Amino acid sequence: MSKTGPLDTAVSLDSYECTIAVECCVFGFQDNKLKILLVKRSIEPFKDHWMLPGGAMGEGKTLSESVNDVLHNLTGIKKLSLEQVASYSEVNRHPVKRVVSVSFYALVKPENYPVIPKNYISDIKWYSLDELPSLGFDHEKLVGDALEKLRDNLKEHLVFGELLPDRFTLTELQELYENILEEKFDRRNFRKKILQMNILEPTNEKKTGVKGGPVLYRKK
Amino acid sequence: MSKTGPLDTAVSLDSYECTIAVECCVFGFQDNKLKILLVKRSIEPFKDHWMLPGGAMGEGKTLSESVNDVLHNLTGIKKLSLEQVASYSEVNRHPVKRVVSVSFYALVKPENYPVIPKNYISDIKWYSLDELPSLGFDHEKLVGDALEKLRDNLKEHLVFGELLPDRFTLTELQELYENILEEKFDRRNFRKKILQMNILEPTNEKKTGVKGGPVLYRKK
DNA sequence: TTTAAACTGTGTATAAAATACACAGAATAT
DNA sequence: ATATTCTGTGTATTTTATACACAGTTTAAA
């Protein structure tokens, strides 16, 4: 018989030593590529391995708040909108102790955030999806799952968060889509589809320095 | 500064007392209605409240295994296929102690499983969606989220698990869909769509006791 | 056992949505 | 001034989804 049982401290406490952690796949769009923020860990286990930023759930904090804390420490990001991806509970996913992780993803503008290695981190860097190093723990799976969820959300709800600046051209938006979904779209059809979703509005400005003088749009 | 920190017992253990629980929304289809299996709790807190079956994660078990254990105790169900829904971490969602829950849903045939109240449960019952009692803890939210996920999965991937018997008519399948999605479909269009998905095959048998003598299908 | 009632099983016509496609205008680079 | 490169737009075609009617089969009732 397992120790699974009623959740009642008044009667019996069946839980055992197990850490709850949060991990976050921070996506950014830079140089026309989708990137992920990775940190290099300076302590064992997985010393000198790249991995997703994460850490133990904070006392008296929700999971989301804990993610925000972790990322604030690393990047100065104050409050970002998070999307929950999944939970990971394989018994040996952490070599030292039992850890159950809940993973999230966030969408940010890399240029907004200085990334500063500190605490248990020796390096921190934006990586393109196509040149990801091998990752510590089971974080490669976490990245795959986060990416899948991001793609699903992008296809259905057109949420691209803060991946683009406040004002952007439709071509820039299309390039973002093509990059993330790894799929090409016809320019006219893409514009048609996006505009009839009625979530963007044109500004009076045009983007300079680019031929054709495209109109800048912003979110409504 | 929060206690969020590196996940390394060798350096410091930042985690604190917090139980990890699993909760499961077990769906069944009976009397042409979608039902949920609820249990009535016989101990405080939330004594005599109805709620989702659940319990603490078992030592050395994954979250899924823990759900299977919980449900096996209640219903005799051996191994069911589970779908992870979400994690819940509000600080005061459990009045006595800090509990983070990961919720799942499962699809079963009610008639297959005797449901037996035991341990900390005084009653157990299948409830129709439209006559759910008010639930303990934050389980009403969990039910809503599980239902939403079920609907999404049903729409996209045609996974209806074990909600129907091995052999079923297309009309029965359609009624299942209409019930879960709360939407009516044209019979001919529904059949066309389902059949061209190529996941069902007709058997040689017809269903008796029903006018028209419909053909029985099964999953490929 | 005959008849009525209720359900099954099928195809086509229409509407809506997605896709394919070309050229004139605007800004930049030469 | 001219060439180049990008922008911005409409329509025709294909695909997909929707609407819709009648003959055949089984059960229930007379």
XYZ file of C-alpha atoms (C1' of nucleotides) in Angstrom:
500
model
C 0.000 0.000 0.000
C 1.331 3.409 -0.921
C 1.444 6.329 1.425
C -1.139 8.150 -0.627
C -3.866 9.206 1.713
C -6.128 11.918 3.016
C -4.884 15.428 2.973
C -5.372 16.214 6.586
C -2.730 17.241 8.985
C -5.216 16.939 11.829
C -5.407 13.229 11.238
C -2.181 12.194 9.659
C 0.504 13.736 7.577
C 1.297 11.465 4.708
C 3.494 13.818 2.755
C 7.230 13.344 2.772
C 10.278 15.367 1.980
C 9.832 16.692 -1.521
C 10.746 20.046 -2.944
C 8.445 21.948 -5.220
C 10.286 23.911 -7.853
C 9.378 26.220 -10.683
C 11.199 26.426 -13.998
C 10.605 28.981 -16.676
C 11.193 28.980 -20.371
C 11.687 32.671 -21.157
C 11.231 33.334 -24.849
C 12.544 36.423 -26.582
C 12.644 37.512 -30.204
C 15.909 39.021 -31.364
C 17.719 39.270 -34.696
C 14.675 37.729 -36.283
C 15.055 34.563 -34.231
C 13.196 33.044 -31.360
C 15.510 32.761 -28.384
C 15.450 31.182 -24.978
C 17.121 32.521 -21.867
C 19.416 29.925 -20.345
C 21.596 30.000 -17.255
C 24.782 28.125 -16.528
C 24.779 26.562 -13.121
C 27.852 26.987 -10.958
C 27.126 24.369 -8.326
C 26.574 20.648 -8.244
C 24.647 18.784 -9.398
C 24.881 19.678 -13.076
C 27.639 22.187 -12.386
C 28.518 24.079 -15.582
C 25.465 22.801 -17.388
C 23.082 25.127 -19.132
C 19.476 24.968 -18.008
C 16.263 26.875 -17.611
C 16.142 29.439 -14.835
C 14.240 28.068 -11.885
C 14.231 27.479 -8.200
C 12.302 26.310 -5.204
C 8.819 27.629 -4.618
C 9.009 30.470 -2.123
C 7.434 30.251 1.305
C 4.029 31.875 1.241
C 4.263 32.387 -2.502
C 2.238 30.897 -5.286
C 4.021 29.140 -8.101
C 3.648 32.166 -10.396
C 4.973 34.507 -7.755
C 7.937 32.228 -7.283
C 8.701 32.313 -10.993
C 8.526 36.074 -10.936
C 10.935 36.161 -8.014
C 13.400 33.890 -9.747
C 13.322 35.915 -12.941
C 13.423 39.228 -11.178
C 16.678 38.204 -9.558
C 18.189 37.218 -12.854
C 16.964 39.881 -15.182
C 15.340 42.693 -13.300
C 12.048 41.812 -14.916
C 9.359 42.916 -12.539
C 6.100 41.248 -13.388
C 5.705 39.155 -16.423
C 2.755 37.303 -17.697
C 3.268 33.608 -17.339
C 1.656 30.626 -18.898
C 1.653 27.367 -17.012
C 2.905 24.469 -19.074
C 3.015 21.241 -17.061
C 4.253 19.428 -13.979
C 7.169 17.027 -13.890
C 7.433 14.389 -11.226
C 9.685 11.569 -12.323
C 11.278 10.210 -9.184
C 14.874 10.571 -10.312
C 14.688 13.725 -12.328
C 16.892 15.408 -9.735
C 19.905 13.300 -8.777
C 20.128 14.458 -5.182
C 16.618 14.728 -3.904
C 13.021 14.416 -4.909
C 11.862 17.485 -6.786
C 8.562 18.086 -8.487
C 8.716 20.990 -10.916
C 5.976 23.067 -12.425
C 7.078 24.728 -15.610
C 5.971 28.000 -17.158
C 6.796 30.078 -20.132
C 7.093 33.842 -20.467
C 7.382 36.152 -23.458
C 9.687 39.146 -23.138
C 11.649 41.701 -25.115
C 15.294 40.786 -24.564
C 16.493 44.339 -25.081
C 14.452 45.468 -22.094
C 16.198 43.278 -19.653
C 19.794 43.193 -18.555
C 20.677 39.629 -17.796
C 23.026 39.335 -14.887
C 24.587 36.134 -13.661
C 24.426 35.905 -9.907
C 24.018 33.579 -6.982
C 24.476 30.053 -8.178
C 24.784 31.071 -11.821
C 28.080 31.621 -13.627
C 26.665 32.686 -16.971
C 23.411 33.647 -18.587
C 22.671 33.926 -22.253
C 20.001 34.074 -24.932
C 20.169 31.033 -27.170
C 18.600 30.539 -30.538
C 16.351 27.549 -30.728
C 18.510 25.958 -33.386
C 21.691 26.172 -31.380
C 20.570 25.114 -27.955
C 23.253 23.383 -25.922
C 22.375 20.169 -24.147
C 20.599 20.982 -20.930
C 20.829 19.725 -17.364
C 18.127 17.779 -15.556
C 15.140 17.035 -17.818
C 15.050 20.568 -19.124
C 15.208 19.589 -22.757
C 11.829 18.010 -22.355
C 10.584 21.107 -20.559
C 11.724 23.286 -23.454
C 10.001 21.034 -25.965
C 6.749 21.101 -24.054
C 6.884 24.865 -23.542
C 7.529 25.431 -27.214
C 4.610 23.227 -28.152
C 2.321 25.149 -25.836
C 3.573 28.471 -27.157
C 2.845 27.349 -30.717
C -0.631 26.163 -29.809
C -1.409 29.455 -28.117
C -0.020 31.464 -30.977
C -2.078 29.587 -33.541
C -5.330 29.833 -31.681
C -5.347 33.050 -29.770
C -2.771 35.283 -31.390
C -0.946 36.005 -28.182
C 2.572 37.101 -28.830
C 2.960 38.879 -25.522
C 5.936 41.176 -25.415
C 7.914 39.530 -28.122
C 7.632 42.618 -30.313
C 8.080 46.321 -29.516
C 5.001 48.449 -28.852
C 4.824 49.476 -32.483
C 5.618 47.034 -35.229
C 4.926 46.440 -38.873
C 2.802 43.602 -40.135
C 5.860 42.173 -41.813
C 7.658 42.053 -38.491
C 4.690 40.273 -36.985
C 4.626 37.832 -39.859
C 8.335 37.097 -39.447
C 7.711 36.386 -35.771
C 4.997 33.928 -36.694
C 7.029 32.256 -39.365
C 9.906 31.863 -36.985
C 7.965 30.405 -34.125
C 5.699 28.178 -36.161
C 8.414 27.262 -38.646
C 6.054 27.831 -41.517
C 5.827 30.377 -44.313
C 2.745 32.467 -44.950
C 1.539 34.439 -47.924
C 1.866 38.093 -47.074
C -1.569 39.121 -48.297
C -3.367 36.231 -46.654
C -1.513 36.730 -43.404
C -2.431 40.406 -43.264
C -6.032 39.624 -44.079
C -6.277 37.067 -41.288
C -4.530 39.145 -38.652
C -6.442 42.341 -39.425
C -9.843 40.699 -39.367
C -9.063 39.437 -35.864
C -9.475 43.072 -34.918
C -6.819 43.181 -32.239
C -4.432 45.558 -33.947
C -4.792 49.177 -34.950
C -2.653 51.223 -37.294
C -0.782 54.237 -35.946
C -0.105 57.398 -37.965
C 3.544 56.563 -38.185
C 5.536 54.727 -40.753
C 8.696 52.842 -40.079
C 11.711 54.653 -41.499
C 14.914 53.169 -42.776
C 13.102 50.462 -44.650
C 11.979 50.521 -48.235
C 8.316 50.779 -48.913
C 7.654 52.767 -45.726
C 5.459 50.292 -43.914
C 2.794 51.449 -41.445
C 3.382 50.778 -37.778
C 0.648 48.961 -35.866
C 0.026 48.500 -32.174
C -2.193 46.276 -30.091
C -5.638 47.685 -29.440
C 13.871 38.728 -0.289
C 11.974 35.544 -0.788
C 13.269 32.108 0.052
C 13.304 31.189 -3.599
C 16.747 29.884 -4.365
C 18.873 27.211 -5.924
C 17.646 23.716 -5.903
C 20.520 22.124 -4.200
C 20.389 20.247 -0.994
C 24.173 20.143 -0.905
C 24.254 23.899 -0.557
C 21.080 24.888 1.104
C 17.586 23.598 1.389
C 15.199 26.402 0.738
C 12.062 24.359 0.533
C 9.623 24.378 3.381
C 6.757 22.287 4.618
C 4.341 21.933 1.752
C 2.300 18.960 0.671
C 1.981 17.967 -2.932
C -1.420 16.529 -3.732
C -3.133 15.110 -6.748
C -6.813 15.547 -7.571
C -8.659 13.813 -10.315
C -11.775 14.674 -12.230
C -13.108 11.269 -13.281
C -15.590 11.592 -16.112
C -18.091 8.911 -17.004
C -20.938 8.755 -19.482
C -24.146 7.233 -18.197
C -27.844 7.620 -19.024
C -26.790 9.833 -21.887
C -25.191 12.325 -19.525
C -21.656 13.276 -18.714
C -20.998 12.554 -15.061
C -18.258 13.240 -12.561
C -17.264 10.989 -9.705
C -17.378 12.856 -6.414
C -16.580 11.776 -2.884
C -17.968 13.046 0.386
C -15.296 13.696 2.939
C -15.831 12.408 6.458
C -13.132 14.364 8.238
C -12.279 17.982 8.811
C -11.601 20.277 7.107
C -14.556 20.317 4.762
C -16.198 17.413 6.597
C -19.339 16.278 4.736
C -18.473 18.300 1.664
C -18.406 16.755 -1.755
C -15.150 17.024 -3.660
C -12.911 15.440 -6.231
C -11.088 12.289 -5.203
C -7.484 13.077 -4.407
C -4.705 12.730 -1.909
C -1.079 13.328 -1.156
C 1.524 12.300 -3.678
C 2.919 8.909 -2.674
C 6.513 8.443 -1.600
C 8.555 7.287 -4.543
C 5.594 7.704 -6.880
C 5.076 10.061 -9.740
C 2.018 12.253 -9.780
C 0.247 9.948 -12.249
C 1.020 6.894 -10.201
C -0.354 8.643 -7.158
C -3.606 9.403 -8.948
C -3.866 5.780 -10.001
C -3.336 4.701 -6.396
C -5.999 7.040 -5.100
C -8.530 5.903 -7.672
C -7.682 2.256 -7.321
C -8.550 2.473 -3.647
C -11.873 4.083 -4.362
C -13.079 2.246 -7.382
C -10.921 -0.751 -8.100
C -9.806 0.872 -11.326
C -6.375 -0.498 -12.055
C -4.623 1.715 -14.565
C -6.344 4.499 -16.281
C -5.096 6.927 -18.794
C -4.767 10.335 -17.276
C -4.493 13.775 -18.701
C -2.736 16.446 -16.712
C -4.779 19.609 -16.372
C -3.008 22.196 -14.221
C -1.377 23.031 -10.910
C -2.991 25.002 -8.118
C -0.912 26.836 -5.580
C -2.926 29.583 -3.921
C -1.526 29.912 -0.429
C -4.803 29.455 1.414
C -6.516 26.931 -0.785
C -6.284 24.434 2.049
C -7.373 25.897 5.398
C -5.022 23.861 7.555
C -1.755 23.661 5.711
C -0.030 24.614 2.516
C -0.978 22.265 -0.292
C -0.066 22.478 -3.950
C -2.279 20.285 -6.092
C -1.783 18.967 -9.568
C -5.051 18.027 -11.182
C -5.805 15.385 -13.782
C -8.782 14.058 -15.577
C -9.647 10.479 -16.504
C -12.307 8.965 -18.756
C -13.953 5.741 -17.589
C -17.015 3.553 -18.030
C -18.954 3.910 -14.783
C -20.564 0.490 -15.091
C -17.150 -1.143 -14.971
C -16.259 0.160 -11.597
C -17.851 -0.436 -8.240
C -17.476 2.722 -6.253
C -16.899 2.020 -2.614
C -16.671 4.613 0.111
C -13.762 3.924 2.406
C -11.071 5.479 4.510
C -11.870 9.121 4.982
C -14.849 9.025 2.647
C -18.440 8.600 3.774
C -20.072 8.565 0.365
C -19.195 8.395 -3.278
C -21.418 9.134 -6.210
C -21.612 9.924 -9.892
C -23.018 13.403 -10.442
C -24.394 14.879 -13.600
C -22.677 18.061 -14.628
C -25.891 20.008 -14.345
C -26.587 18.944 -10.793
C -23.204 19.239 -9.171
C -23.318 20.101 -5.486
C -21.072 22.857 -4.198
C -17.597 21.468 -3.686
C -15.005 21.747 -0.952
C -11.641 23.466 -1.309
C -11.209 25.063 -4.730
C -12.520 22.015 -6.506
C -15.178 23.851 -8.451
C -12.423 25.645 -10.290
C -10.624 22.356 -10.841
C -13.763 20.858 -12.369
C -14.201 23.837 -14.665
C -10.628 23.666 -15.862
C -10.748 19.893 -16.378
C -13.941 20.196 -18.370
C -12.435 22.866 -20.550
C -9.421 20.699 -21.245
C -11.617 17.697 -21.991
C -13.599 19.736 -24.488
C -10.468 21.035 -26.182
C -9.087 17.539 -26.496
C -12.341 16.159 -27.778
C -12.628 18.815 -30.444
C -9.117 18.467 -31.710
C -8.072 14.890 -31.313
C -11.246 12.860 -30.998
C -10.177 11.191 -27.812
C -13.125 9.901 -25.896
C -11.146 7.329 -23.957
C -13.317 4.773 -22.264
C -16.464 6.821 -22.113
C -18.244 4.410 -24.465
C -18.395 0.602 -24.501
C -16.076 -1.279 -26.863
C -18.734 -1.363 -29.517
C -20.994 1.568 -30.078
C -23.154 3.136 -32.740
C -22.333 6.392 -34.421
C -25.443 7.867 -32.877
C -24.181 6.987 -29.430
C -20.896 8.647 -30.242
C -22.691 11.708 -31.522
C -24.774 11.934 -28.373
C -21.592 11.774 -26.333
C -20.161 14.649 -28.312
C -23.297 16.705 -28.103
C -23.434 16.191 -24.390
C -19.869 17.084 -23.642
C -19.591 19.984 -26.057
C -23.146 21.183 -25.410
C -23.724 21.605 -29.093
C -25.927 19.878 -31.672
C -24.567 18.333 -34.855
C -26.185 17.304 -38.086
C -26.196 13.531 -38.198
C -24.914 13.176 -41.734
C -22.168 15.747 -41.335
C -21.099 14.281 -38.031
C -20.805 10.779 -39.487
C -18.875 12.106 -42.459
C -16.389 13.926 -40.268
C -15.862 11.089 -37.821
C -15.523 8.413 -40.483
C -12.988 10.319 -42.523
C -10.813 10.587 -39.432
C -10.256 6.929 -40.030
C -10.070 5.865 -36.419
C -13.213 3.745 -36.305
C -14.115 0.549 -38.084
C -17.518 -1.081 -38.491
C -18.138 -4.506 -36.985
C -20.432 -7.139 -38.505
C -22.922 -6.647 -35.737
C -25.928 -4.454 -35.435
C -27.283 -3.111 -32.207
C -30.545 -4.836 -31.296
C -33.446 -3.436 -29.347
C -33.274 -0.157 -31.189
C -35.206 0.827 -34.274
C -33.327 1.073 -37.501
C -30.781 -1.567 -36.480
C -27.682 0.592 -36.417
C -24.229 -0.848 -37.110
C -21.825 -1.170 -34.218
C -18.391 0.403 -34.600
C -15.196 0.012 -32.616
C -11.924 1.883 -32.395
C -9.316 0.718 -34.868
C -49.353 -10.516 -39.215
C -50.087 -6.230 -40.654
C -49.412 -1.407 -39.952
C -47.526 2.631 -37.846
C -43.811 4.833 -35.725
C -39.004 5.756 -35.021
C -34.693 5.311 -36.108
C -30.748 4.385 -39.611
C -28.032 5.332 -43.680
C -26.693 7.947 -47.614
C -25.413 12.261 -51.486
C -25.623 16.723 -53.267
C -26.053 21.607 -53.402
C -24.654 25.853 -51.027
C -21.983 28.787 -48.167
C -17.855 29.901 -45.892
C -12.997 29.722 -45.291
C -8.359 29.057 -46.853
C -5.232 29.433 -50.449
C -2.900 31.023 -54.652
C -1.494 34.689 -57.178
C 0.278 39.962 -59.798
C 1.008 44.678 -60.132
C 1.196 49.581 -58.884
C 3.105 52.795 -55.276
C 6.578 54.334 -51.771
C 11.091 54.678 -49.643
C 15.882 53.656 -49.900
C 20.381 52.966 -52.168
C 23.256 53.951 -56.002
C 17.726 60.620 -61.595
C 17.319 55.849 -61.647
C 17.178 51.207 -59.997
C 16.038 48.349 -56.381
C 13.387 46.589 -52.770
C 9.880 46.536 -50.006
C 4.798 47.759 -49.145
C -0.079 47.456 -49.954
C -4.170 45.703 -52.074
C -8.259 42.372 -54.748
C -9.950 38.423 -57.049
C -10.282 33.765 -58.631
C -9.849 28.969 -57.059
C -9.847 25.336 -54.048
C -11.039 23.272 -49.908
C -13.845 22.745 -46.019
C -18.086 23.192 -43.472
C -22.900 23.463 -43.535
C -27.703 22.678 -44.873
C -30.958 19.620 -46.287
C -34.656 14.932 -47.974
C -35.920 10.387 -48.711
C -35.823 5.378 -48.826
C -34.728 1.258 -45.890
C -34.779 -1.310 -41.377
C -36.370 -2.578 -36.856
C -39.440 -2.247 -33.105
C -43.979 -1.400 -31.073
C -48.723 -1.494 -31.412
C -53.003 -2.885 -33.264
